[in-house]
mmCIF file of C-alpha atoms in Angstrom:
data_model
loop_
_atom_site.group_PDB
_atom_site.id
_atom_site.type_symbol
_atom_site.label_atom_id
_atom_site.label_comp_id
_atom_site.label_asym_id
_atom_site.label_seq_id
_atom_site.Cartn_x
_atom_site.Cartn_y
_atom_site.Cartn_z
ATOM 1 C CA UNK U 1 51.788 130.018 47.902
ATOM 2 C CA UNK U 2 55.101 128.821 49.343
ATOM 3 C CA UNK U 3 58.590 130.735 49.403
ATOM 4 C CA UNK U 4 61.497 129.367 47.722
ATOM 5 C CA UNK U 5 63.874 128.193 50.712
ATOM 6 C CA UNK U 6 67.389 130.937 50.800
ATOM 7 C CA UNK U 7 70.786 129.403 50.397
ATOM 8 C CA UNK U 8 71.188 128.836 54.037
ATOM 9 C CA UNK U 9 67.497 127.276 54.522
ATOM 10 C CA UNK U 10 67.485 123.368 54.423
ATOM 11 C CA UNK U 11 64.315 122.248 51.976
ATOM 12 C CA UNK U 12 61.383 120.283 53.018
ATOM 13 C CA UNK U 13 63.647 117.293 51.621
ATOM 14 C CA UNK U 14 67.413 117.762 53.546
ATOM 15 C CA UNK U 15 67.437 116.710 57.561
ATOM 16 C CA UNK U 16 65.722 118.202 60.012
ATOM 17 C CA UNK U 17 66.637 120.814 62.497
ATOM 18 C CA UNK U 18 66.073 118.176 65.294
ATOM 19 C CA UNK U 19 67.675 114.877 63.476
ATOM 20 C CA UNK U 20 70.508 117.318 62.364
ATOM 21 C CA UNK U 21 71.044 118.127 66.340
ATOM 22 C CA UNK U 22 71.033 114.703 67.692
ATOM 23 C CA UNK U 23 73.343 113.190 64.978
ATOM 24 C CA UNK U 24 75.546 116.413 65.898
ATOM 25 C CA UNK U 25 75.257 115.704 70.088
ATOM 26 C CA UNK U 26 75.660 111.866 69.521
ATOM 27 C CA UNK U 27 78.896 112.590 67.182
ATOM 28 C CA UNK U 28 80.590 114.734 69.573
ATOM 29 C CA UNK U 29 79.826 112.086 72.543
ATOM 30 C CA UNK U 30 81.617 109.501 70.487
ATOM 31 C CA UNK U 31 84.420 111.181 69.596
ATOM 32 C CA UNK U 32 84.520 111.715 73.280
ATOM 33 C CA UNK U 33 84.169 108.257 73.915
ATOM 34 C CA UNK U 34 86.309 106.780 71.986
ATOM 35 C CA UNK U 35 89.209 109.501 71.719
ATOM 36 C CA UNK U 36 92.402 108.095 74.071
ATOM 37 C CA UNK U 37 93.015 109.265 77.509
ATOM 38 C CA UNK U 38 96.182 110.341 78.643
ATOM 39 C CA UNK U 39 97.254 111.302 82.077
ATOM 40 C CA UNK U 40 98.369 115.168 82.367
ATOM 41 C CA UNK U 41 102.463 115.454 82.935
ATOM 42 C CA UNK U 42 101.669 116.380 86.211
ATOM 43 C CA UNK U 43 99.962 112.939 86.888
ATOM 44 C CA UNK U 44 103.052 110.926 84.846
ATOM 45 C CA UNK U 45 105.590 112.660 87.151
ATOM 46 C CA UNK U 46 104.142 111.735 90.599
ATOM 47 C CA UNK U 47 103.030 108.283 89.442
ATOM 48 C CA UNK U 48 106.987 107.494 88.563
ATOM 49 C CA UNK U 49 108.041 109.567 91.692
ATOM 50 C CA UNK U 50 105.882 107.359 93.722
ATOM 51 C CA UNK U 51 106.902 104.253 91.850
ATOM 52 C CA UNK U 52 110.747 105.216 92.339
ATOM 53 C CA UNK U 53 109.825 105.846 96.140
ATOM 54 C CA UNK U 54 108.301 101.908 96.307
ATOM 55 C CA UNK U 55 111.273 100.283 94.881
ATOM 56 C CA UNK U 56 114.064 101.908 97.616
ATOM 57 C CA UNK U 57 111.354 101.278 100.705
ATOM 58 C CA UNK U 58 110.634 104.638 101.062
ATOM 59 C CA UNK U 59 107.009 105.748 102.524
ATOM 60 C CA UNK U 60 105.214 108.707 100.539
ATOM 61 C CA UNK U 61 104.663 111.784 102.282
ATOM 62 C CA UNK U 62 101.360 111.706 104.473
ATOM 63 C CA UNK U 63 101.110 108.180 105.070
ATOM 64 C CA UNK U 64 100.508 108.000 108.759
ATOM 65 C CA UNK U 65 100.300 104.595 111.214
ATOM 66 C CA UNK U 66 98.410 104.653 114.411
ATOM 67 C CA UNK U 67 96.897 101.647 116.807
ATOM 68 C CA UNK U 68 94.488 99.097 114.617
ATOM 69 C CA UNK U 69 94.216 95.210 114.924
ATOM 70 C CA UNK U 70 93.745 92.728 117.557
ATOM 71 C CA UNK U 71 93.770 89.280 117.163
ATOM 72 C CA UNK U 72 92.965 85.827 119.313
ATOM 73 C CA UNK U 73 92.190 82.882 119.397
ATOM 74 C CA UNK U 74 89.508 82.028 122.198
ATOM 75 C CA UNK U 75 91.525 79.196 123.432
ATOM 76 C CA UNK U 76 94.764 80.466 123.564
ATOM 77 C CA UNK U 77 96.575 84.625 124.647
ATOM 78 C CA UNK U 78 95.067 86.974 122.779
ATOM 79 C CA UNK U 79 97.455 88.106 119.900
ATOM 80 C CA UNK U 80 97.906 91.855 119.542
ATOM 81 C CA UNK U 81 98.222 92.553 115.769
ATOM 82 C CA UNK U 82 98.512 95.664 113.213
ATOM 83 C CA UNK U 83 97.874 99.178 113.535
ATOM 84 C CA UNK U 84 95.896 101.555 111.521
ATOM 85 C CA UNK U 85 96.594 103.428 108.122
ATOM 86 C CA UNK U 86 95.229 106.984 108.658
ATOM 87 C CA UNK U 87 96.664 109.335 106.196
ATOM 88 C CA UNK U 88 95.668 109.304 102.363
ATOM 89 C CA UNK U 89 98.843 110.276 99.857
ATOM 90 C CA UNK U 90 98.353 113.658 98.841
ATOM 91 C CA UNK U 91 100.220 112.945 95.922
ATOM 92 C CA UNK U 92 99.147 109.290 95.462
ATOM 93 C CA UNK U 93 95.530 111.020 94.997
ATOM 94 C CA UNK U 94 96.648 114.045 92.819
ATOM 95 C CA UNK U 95 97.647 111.365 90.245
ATOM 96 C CA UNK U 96 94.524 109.045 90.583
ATOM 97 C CA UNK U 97 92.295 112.406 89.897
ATOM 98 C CA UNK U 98 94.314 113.148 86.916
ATOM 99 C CA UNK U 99 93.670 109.655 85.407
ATOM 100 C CA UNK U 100 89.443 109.654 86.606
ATOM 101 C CA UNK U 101 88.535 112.947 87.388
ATOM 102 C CA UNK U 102 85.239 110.994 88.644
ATOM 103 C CA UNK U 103 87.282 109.898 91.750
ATOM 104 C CA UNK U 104 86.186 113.414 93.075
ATOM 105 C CA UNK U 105 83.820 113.521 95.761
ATOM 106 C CA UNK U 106 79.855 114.490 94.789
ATOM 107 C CA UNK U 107 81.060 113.016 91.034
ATOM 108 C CA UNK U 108 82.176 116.830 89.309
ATOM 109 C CA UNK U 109 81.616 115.869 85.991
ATOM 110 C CA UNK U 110 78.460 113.656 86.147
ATOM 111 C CA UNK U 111 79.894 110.394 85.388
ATOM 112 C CA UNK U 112 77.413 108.992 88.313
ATOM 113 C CA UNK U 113 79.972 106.033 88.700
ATOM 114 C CA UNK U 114 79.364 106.675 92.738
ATOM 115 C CA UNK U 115 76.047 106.909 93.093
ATOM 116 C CA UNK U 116 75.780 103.602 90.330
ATOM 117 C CA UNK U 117 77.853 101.799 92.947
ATOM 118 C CA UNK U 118 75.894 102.745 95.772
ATOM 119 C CA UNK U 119 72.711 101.851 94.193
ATOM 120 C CA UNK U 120 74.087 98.362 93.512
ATOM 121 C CA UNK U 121 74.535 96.494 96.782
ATOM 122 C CA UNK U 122 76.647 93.152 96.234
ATOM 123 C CA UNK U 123 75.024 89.829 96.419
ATOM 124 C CA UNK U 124 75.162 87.947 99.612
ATOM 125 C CA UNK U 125 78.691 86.078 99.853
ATOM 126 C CA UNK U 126 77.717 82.311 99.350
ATOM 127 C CA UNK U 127 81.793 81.189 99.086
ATOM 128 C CA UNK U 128 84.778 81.914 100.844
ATOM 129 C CA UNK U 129 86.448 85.545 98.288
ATOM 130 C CA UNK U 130 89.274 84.899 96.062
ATOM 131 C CA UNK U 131 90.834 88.198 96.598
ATOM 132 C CA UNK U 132 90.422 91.399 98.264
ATOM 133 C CA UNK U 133 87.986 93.849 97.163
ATOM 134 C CA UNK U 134 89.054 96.446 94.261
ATOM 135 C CA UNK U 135 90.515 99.693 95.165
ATOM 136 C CA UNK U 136 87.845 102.442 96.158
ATOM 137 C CA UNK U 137 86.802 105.763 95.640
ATOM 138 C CA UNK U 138 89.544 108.020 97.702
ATOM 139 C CA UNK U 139 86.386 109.995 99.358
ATOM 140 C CA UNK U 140 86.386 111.160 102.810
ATOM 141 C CA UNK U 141 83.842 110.022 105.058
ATOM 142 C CA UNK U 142 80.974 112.451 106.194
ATOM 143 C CA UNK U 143 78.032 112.745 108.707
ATOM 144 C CA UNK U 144 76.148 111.726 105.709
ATOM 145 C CA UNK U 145 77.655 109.215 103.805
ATOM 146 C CA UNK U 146 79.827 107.650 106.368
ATOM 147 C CA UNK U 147 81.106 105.093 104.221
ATOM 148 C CA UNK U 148 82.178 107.078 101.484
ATOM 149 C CA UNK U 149 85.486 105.473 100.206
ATOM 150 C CA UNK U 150 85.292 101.938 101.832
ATOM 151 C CA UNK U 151 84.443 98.522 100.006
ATOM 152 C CA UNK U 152 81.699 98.753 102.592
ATOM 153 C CA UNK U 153 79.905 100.905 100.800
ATOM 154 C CA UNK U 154 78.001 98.402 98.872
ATOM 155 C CA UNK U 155 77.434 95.992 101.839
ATOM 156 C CA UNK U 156 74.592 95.150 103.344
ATOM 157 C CA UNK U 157 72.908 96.650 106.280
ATOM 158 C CA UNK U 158 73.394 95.412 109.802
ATOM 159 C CA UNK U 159 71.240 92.285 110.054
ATOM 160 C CA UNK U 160 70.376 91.937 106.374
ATOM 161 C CA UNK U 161 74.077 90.800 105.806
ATOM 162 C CA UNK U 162 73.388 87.746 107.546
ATOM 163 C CA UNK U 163 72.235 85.533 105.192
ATOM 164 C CA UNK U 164 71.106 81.941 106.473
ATOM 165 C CA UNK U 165 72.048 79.102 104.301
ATOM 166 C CA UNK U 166 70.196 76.629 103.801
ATOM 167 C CA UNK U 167 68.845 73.844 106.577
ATOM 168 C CA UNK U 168 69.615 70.382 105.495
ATOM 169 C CA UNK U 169 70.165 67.462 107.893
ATOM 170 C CA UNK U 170 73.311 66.287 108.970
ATOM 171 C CA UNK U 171 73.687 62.839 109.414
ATOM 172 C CA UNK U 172 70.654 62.012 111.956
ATOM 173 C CA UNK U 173 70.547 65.612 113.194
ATOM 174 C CA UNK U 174 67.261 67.059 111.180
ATOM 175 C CA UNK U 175 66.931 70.036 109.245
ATOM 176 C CA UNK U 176 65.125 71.533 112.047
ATOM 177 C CA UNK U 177 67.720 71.405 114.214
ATOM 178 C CA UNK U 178 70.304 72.627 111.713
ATOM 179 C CA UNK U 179 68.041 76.051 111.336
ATOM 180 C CA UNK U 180 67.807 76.218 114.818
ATOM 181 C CA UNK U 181 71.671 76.073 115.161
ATOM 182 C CA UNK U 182 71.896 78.765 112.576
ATOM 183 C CA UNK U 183 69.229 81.031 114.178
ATOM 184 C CA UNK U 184 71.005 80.700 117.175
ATOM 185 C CA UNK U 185 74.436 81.266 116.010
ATOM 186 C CA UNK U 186 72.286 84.445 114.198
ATOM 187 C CA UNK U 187 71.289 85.586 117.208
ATOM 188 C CA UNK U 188 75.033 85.430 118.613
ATOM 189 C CA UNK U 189 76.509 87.824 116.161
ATOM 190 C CA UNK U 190 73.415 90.262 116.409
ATOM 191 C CA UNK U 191 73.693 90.438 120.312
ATOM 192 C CA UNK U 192 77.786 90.680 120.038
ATOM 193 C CA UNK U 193 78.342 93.045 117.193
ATOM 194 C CA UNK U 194 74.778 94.823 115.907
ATOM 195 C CA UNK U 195 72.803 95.267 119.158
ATOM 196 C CA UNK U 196 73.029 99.270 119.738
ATOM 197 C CA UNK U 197 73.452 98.693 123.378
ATOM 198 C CA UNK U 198 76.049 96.396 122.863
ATOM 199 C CA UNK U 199 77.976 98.483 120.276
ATOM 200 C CA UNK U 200 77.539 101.629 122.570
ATOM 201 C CA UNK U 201 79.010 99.778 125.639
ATOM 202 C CA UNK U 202 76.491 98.563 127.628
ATOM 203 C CA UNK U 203 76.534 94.723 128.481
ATOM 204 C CA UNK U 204 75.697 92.284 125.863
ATOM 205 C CA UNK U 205 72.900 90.489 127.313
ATOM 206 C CA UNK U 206 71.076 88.917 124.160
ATOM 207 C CA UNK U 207 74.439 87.732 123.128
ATOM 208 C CA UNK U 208 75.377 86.120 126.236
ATOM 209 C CA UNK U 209 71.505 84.367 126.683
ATOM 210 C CA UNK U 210 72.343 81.875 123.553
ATOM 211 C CA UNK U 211 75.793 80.548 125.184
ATOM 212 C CA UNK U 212 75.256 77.535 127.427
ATOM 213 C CA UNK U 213 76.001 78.313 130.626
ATOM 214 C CA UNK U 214 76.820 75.070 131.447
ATOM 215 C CA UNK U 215 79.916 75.242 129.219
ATOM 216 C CA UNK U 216 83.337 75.236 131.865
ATOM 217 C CA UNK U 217 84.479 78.737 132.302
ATOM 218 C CA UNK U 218 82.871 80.584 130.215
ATOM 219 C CA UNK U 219 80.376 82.176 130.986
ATOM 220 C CA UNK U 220 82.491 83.229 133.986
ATOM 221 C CA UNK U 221 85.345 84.817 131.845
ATOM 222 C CA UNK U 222 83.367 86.883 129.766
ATOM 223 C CA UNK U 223 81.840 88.430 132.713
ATOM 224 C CA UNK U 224 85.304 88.492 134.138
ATOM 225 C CA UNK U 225 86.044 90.785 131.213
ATOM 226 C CA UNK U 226 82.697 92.941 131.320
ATOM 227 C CA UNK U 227 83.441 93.876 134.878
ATOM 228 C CA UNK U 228 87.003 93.825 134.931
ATOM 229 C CA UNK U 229 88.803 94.217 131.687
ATOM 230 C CA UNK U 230 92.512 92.889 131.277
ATOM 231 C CA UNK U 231 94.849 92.151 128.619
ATOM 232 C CA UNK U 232 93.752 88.553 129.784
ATOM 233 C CA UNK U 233 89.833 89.526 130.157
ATOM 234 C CA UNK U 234 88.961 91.596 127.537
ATOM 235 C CA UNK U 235 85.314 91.605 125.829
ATOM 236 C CA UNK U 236 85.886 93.032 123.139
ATOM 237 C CA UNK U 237 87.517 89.776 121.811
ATOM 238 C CA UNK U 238 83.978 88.679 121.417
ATOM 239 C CA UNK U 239 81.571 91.697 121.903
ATOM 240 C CA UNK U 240 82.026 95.177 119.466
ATOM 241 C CA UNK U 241 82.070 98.074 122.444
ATOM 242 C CA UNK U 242 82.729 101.429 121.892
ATOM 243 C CA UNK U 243 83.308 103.705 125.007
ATOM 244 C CA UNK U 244 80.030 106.589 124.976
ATOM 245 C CA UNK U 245 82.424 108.847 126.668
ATOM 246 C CA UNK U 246 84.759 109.078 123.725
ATOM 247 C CA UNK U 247 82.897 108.043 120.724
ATOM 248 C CA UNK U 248 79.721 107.689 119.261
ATOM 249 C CA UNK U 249 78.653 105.903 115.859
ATOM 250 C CA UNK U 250 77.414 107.778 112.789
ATOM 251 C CA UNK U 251 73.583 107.040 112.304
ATOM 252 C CA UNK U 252 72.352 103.399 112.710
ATOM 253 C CA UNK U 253 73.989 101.635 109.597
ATOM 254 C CA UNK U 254 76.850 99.181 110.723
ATOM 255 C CA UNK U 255 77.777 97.613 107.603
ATOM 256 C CA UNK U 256 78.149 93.805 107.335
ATOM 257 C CA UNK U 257 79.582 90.903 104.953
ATOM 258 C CA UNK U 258 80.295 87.314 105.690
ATOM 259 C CA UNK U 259 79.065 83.875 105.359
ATOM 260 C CA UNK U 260 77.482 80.909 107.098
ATOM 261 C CA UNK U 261 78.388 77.376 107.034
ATOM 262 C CA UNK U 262 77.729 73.778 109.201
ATOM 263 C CA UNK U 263 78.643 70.137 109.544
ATOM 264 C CA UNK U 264 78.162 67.472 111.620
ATOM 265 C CA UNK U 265 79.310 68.439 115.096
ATOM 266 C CA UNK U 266 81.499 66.674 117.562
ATOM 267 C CA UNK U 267 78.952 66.441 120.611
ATOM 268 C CA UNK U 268 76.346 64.355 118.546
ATOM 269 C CA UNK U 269 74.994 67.888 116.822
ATOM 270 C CA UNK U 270 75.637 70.470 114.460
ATOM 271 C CA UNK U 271 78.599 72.096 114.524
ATOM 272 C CA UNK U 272 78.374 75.949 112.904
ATOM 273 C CA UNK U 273 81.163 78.104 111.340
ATOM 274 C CA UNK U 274 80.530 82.242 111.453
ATOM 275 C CA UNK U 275 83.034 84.878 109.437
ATOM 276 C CA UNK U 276 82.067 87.698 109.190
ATOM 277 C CA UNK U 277 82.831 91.788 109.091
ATOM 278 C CA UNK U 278 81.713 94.316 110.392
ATOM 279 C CA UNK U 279 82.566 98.424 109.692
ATOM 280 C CA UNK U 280 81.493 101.082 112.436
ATOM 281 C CA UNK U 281 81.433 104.398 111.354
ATOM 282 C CA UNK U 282 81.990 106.514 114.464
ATOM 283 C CA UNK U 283 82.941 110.477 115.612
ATOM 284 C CA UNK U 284 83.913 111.901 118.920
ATOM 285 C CA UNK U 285 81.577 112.356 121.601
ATOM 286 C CA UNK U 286 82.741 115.994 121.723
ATOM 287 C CA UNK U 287 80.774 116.939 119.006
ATOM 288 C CA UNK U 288 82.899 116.479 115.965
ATOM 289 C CA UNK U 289 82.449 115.969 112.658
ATOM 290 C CA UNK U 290 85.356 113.894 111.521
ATOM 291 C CA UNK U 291 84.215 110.644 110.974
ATOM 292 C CA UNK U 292 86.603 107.506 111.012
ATOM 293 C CA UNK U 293 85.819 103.589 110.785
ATOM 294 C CA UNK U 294 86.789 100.528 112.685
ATOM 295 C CA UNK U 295 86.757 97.252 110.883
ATOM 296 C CA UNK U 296 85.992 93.812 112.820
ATOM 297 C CA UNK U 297 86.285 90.597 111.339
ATOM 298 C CA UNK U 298 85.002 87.460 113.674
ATOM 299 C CA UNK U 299 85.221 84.173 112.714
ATOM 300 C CA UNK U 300 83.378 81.949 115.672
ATOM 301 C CA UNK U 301 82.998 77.867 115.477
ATOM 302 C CA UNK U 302 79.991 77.012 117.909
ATOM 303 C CA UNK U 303 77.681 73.722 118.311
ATOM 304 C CA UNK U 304 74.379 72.963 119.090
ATOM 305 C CA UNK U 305 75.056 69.924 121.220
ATOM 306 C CA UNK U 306 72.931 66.786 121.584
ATOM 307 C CA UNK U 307 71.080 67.513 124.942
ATOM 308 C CA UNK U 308 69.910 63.850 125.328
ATOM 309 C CA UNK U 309 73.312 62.576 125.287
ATOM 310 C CA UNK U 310 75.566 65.232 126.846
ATOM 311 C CA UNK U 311 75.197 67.645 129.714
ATOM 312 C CA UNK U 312 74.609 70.681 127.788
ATOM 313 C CA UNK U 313 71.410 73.026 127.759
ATOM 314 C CA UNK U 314 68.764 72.784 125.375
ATOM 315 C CA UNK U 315 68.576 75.458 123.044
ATOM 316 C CA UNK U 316 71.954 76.945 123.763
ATOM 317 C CA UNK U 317 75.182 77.225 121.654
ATOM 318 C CA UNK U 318 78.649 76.071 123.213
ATOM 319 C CA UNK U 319 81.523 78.389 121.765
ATOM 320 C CA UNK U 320 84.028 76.107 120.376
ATOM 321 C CA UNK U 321 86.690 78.799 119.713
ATOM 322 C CA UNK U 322 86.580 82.687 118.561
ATOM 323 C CA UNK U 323 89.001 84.590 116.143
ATOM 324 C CA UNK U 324 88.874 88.097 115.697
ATOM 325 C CA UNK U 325 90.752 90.795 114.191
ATOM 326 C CA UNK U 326 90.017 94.849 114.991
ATOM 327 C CA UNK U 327 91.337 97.986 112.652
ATOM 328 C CA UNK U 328 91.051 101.034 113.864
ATOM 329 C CA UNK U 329 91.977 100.174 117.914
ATOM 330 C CA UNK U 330 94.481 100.979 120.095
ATOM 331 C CA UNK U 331 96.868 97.754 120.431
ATOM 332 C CA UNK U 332 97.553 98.325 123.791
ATOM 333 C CA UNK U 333 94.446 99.423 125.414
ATOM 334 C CA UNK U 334 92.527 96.852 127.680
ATOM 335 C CA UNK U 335 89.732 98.321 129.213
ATOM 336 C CA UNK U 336 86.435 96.625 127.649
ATOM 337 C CA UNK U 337 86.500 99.154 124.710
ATOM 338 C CA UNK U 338 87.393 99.759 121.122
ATOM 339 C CA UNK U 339 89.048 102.613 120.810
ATOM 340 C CA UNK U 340 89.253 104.001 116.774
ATOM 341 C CA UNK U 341 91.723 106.788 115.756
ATOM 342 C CA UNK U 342 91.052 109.713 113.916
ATOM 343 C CA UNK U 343 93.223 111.312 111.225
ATOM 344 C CA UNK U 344 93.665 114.388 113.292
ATOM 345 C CA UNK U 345 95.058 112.422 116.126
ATOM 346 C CA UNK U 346 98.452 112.399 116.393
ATOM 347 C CA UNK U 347 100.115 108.962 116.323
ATOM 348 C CA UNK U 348 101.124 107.495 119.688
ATOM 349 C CA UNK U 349 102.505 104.338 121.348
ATOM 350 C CA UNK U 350 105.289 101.978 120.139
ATOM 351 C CA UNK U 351 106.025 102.209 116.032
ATOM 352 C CA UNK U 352 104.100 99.320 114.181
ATOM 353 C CA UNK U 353 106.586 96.309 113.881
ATOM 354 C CA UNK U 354 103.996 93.833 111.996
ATOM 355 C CA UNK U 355 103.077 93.576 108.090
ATOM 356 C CA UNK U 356 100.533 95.307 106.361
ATOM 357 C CA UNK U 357 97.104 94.145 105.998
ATOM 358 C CA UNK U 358 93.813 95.035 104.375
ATOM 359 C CA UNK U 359 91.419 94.572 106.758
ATOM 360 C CA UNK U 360 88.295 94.864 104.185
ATOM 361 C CA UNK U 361 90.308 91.464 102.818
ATOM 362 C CA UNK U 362 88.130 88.376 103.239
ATOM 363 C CA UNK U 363 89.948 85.915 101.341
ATOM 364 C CA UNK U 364 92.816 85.215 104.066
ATOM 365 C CA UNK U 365 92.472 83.011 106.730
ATOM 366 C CA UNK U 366 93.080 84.666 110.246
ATOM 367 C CA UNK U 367 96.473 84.069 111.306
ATOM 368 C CA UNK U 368 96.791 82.363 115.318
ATOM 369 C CA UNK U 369 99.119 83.194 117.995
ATOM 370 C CA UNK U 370 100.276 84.936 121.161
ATOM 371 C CA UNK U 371 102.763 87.700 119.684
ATOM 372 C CA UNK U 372 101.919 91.205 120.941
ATOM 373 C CA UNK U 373 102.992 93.006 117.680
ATOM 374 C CA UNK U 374 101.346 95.840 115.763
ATOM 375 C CA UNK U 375 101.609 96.575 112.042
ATOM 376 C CA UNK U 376 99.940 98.891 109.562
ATOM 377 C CA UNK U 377 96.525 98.308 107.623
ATOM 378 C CA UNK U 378 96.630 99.826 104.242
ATOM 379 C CA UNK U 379 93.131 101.366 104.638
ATOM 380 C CA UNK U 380 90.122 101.893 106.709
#
């Protein structure tokens, strides 16, 4: 025997509790969805404050500039370029919350747009960029996720961003010989910029055994530099070298991006092109927990030379020329070391005279001269 169903009982033939609830859940998320976003008032007045601020020239309160970028060209003075962007708009970031609240750090609202991007490292860069990577998340850095609001973020992992191209032959140079100029040149950029004794300032020895030692004057003036740095002499136009006594880097991740490329070389070999960047998380030696970031982008042009032909060493690279360029160092600091800046630090030395610069930007070429002038970099 079965009871008649009261008014407010659904029969045996109307929807189910459970259907009922999931249309109900998946009609509210869509009305969600789809219903349009507007920024608060708040959000509209500081975005045209800011705005209004741009167009006279004016700089918005908490922008700071302290040292940053280096530049050179191997064969030539060393160019002294652009300081460092510290300071994050208080302001500028009230207004990008207000538009995606998922900009705040550990993701408030469950949107998992972070820890998506995270999980998604890019693909090895196989051509030169067309533009500078998108605006990131306005996080601060921490002990544990040091690269928290830096393009970085989804780079690869030390070695694992260098990715080899492909060995083909060159004219009558082989394929073998092409991988073993890339290995080399490989090899070079592990020893210079990835090697932990290296990057916490002891001499670069693996880097140095791949350059030919019978190349003029080289050899010599890098260990000019290691011993005695100068604004002349100074390795850290080649070699990444932090100073143990006043920093140390956050865990063992130094993030990398770049590319790989050869021709036929002028000294009857293969002639190799390197650019590449690398971000070093780093915090005091003191003990502190602020964590800041030094960007270094090197570009280096080396050749494996033809040892039956020339008087070269087998199995050695000669360094053709070397550009770099260093955010997040003192501009006027020669001792052998990088030296980052933290946000806490108060800003020192002459003002910044040079142009802006993103220094996560891969799609420029690296400018060449001898001008000693600093600028700003819009972000670290």
């Amino acid at each position: 025997m079965s009871e008649k169903p009261s008014d407010d009982q659904p029969s045996g033939s109307e929807i189910p509790d459970d259907v009922w609830e999931q249309f109900t859940r998946d009609t509210e998320r869509d009305i969600r969805t789809s219903a349009p976003k507007e920024p608060s008032a708040r959000a509209r007045l500081v975005t045209e404050r800011l705005r209004e601020q741009d167009a006279r020239g004016e700089s918005p309160p908490g922008w700071r500039t302290g040292p940053a970028w280096q530049e050179m060209n191997g064969q030539a003075a060393r160019r002294r370029k652009l300081w460092g962007f510290i300071g994050v708009p208080l302001a500028a970031a009230v207004a990008l919350v207000a538009l995606k609240p998922s900009l705040l750090p550990g993701d408030p609202f469950g949107t998992g747009e972070s820890q998506a991007a995270e999980a998604s490292p890019l693909p090895a860069e196989s051509t030169a960029p067309t533009a500078a990577p998108g605006a990131s998340d306005p996080e601060t850095p921490t002990l544990d996720r040091p690269f928290a609001g830096s393009p970085a973020l989804r780079w690869a992992d030390g070695e694992a961003g260098i990715v080899l191209p492909e060995a083909k032959s060159v004219g009558a140079v082989s394929a073998d010989r092409v991988e073993q100029a890339l290995k080399l040149t490989k090899k070079l950029l592990v020893g210079a910029n990835l090697d932990p004794k290296t990057v916490r300032g002891a001499r670069p020895e693996a880097a140095l055994s791949v350059l030919d030692p019978k190349q003029p004057g080289l050899l010599d003036d890098l260990g000019t530099g290691l011993r005695s740095p100068s604004r002349k002499h100074d390795p850290v136009t080649l070699f990444s070298r932090f100073d143990p006594d006043e920093v140390r880097p956050v865990g063992d991740v130094i993030k990398t991006r770049g590319r790989m490329t050869f021709e036929k070389g002028t000294q009857g070999g293969v002639a190799v092109r390197a650019d590449y960047t690398f971000v070093y998380p780093v915090v005091r030696a003191d003990g502190s927990t602020e964590v800041t970031r030094t960007i270094v982008r090197r570009v280096l042009d080396v050749e494996l030379a033809d040892a039956t032909r020339y008087q070269v060493t087998p199995g050695r690279l000669l360094l053709m020329n070397y550009d770099q360029e260093i955010g997040n160092s003192s501009c006027f600091v020669n001792d052998g070391y990088l030296h980052p800046e933290f946000s806490s630090d108060a800003s020192a030395g002459p003002s910044p005279s040079g142009p802006a610069t993103d220094p996560y930007d891969r799609s420029r070429e690296l400018e060449r001269g001898d001008g000693g002038d600093c600028g700003t970099v819009t972000r670290t």
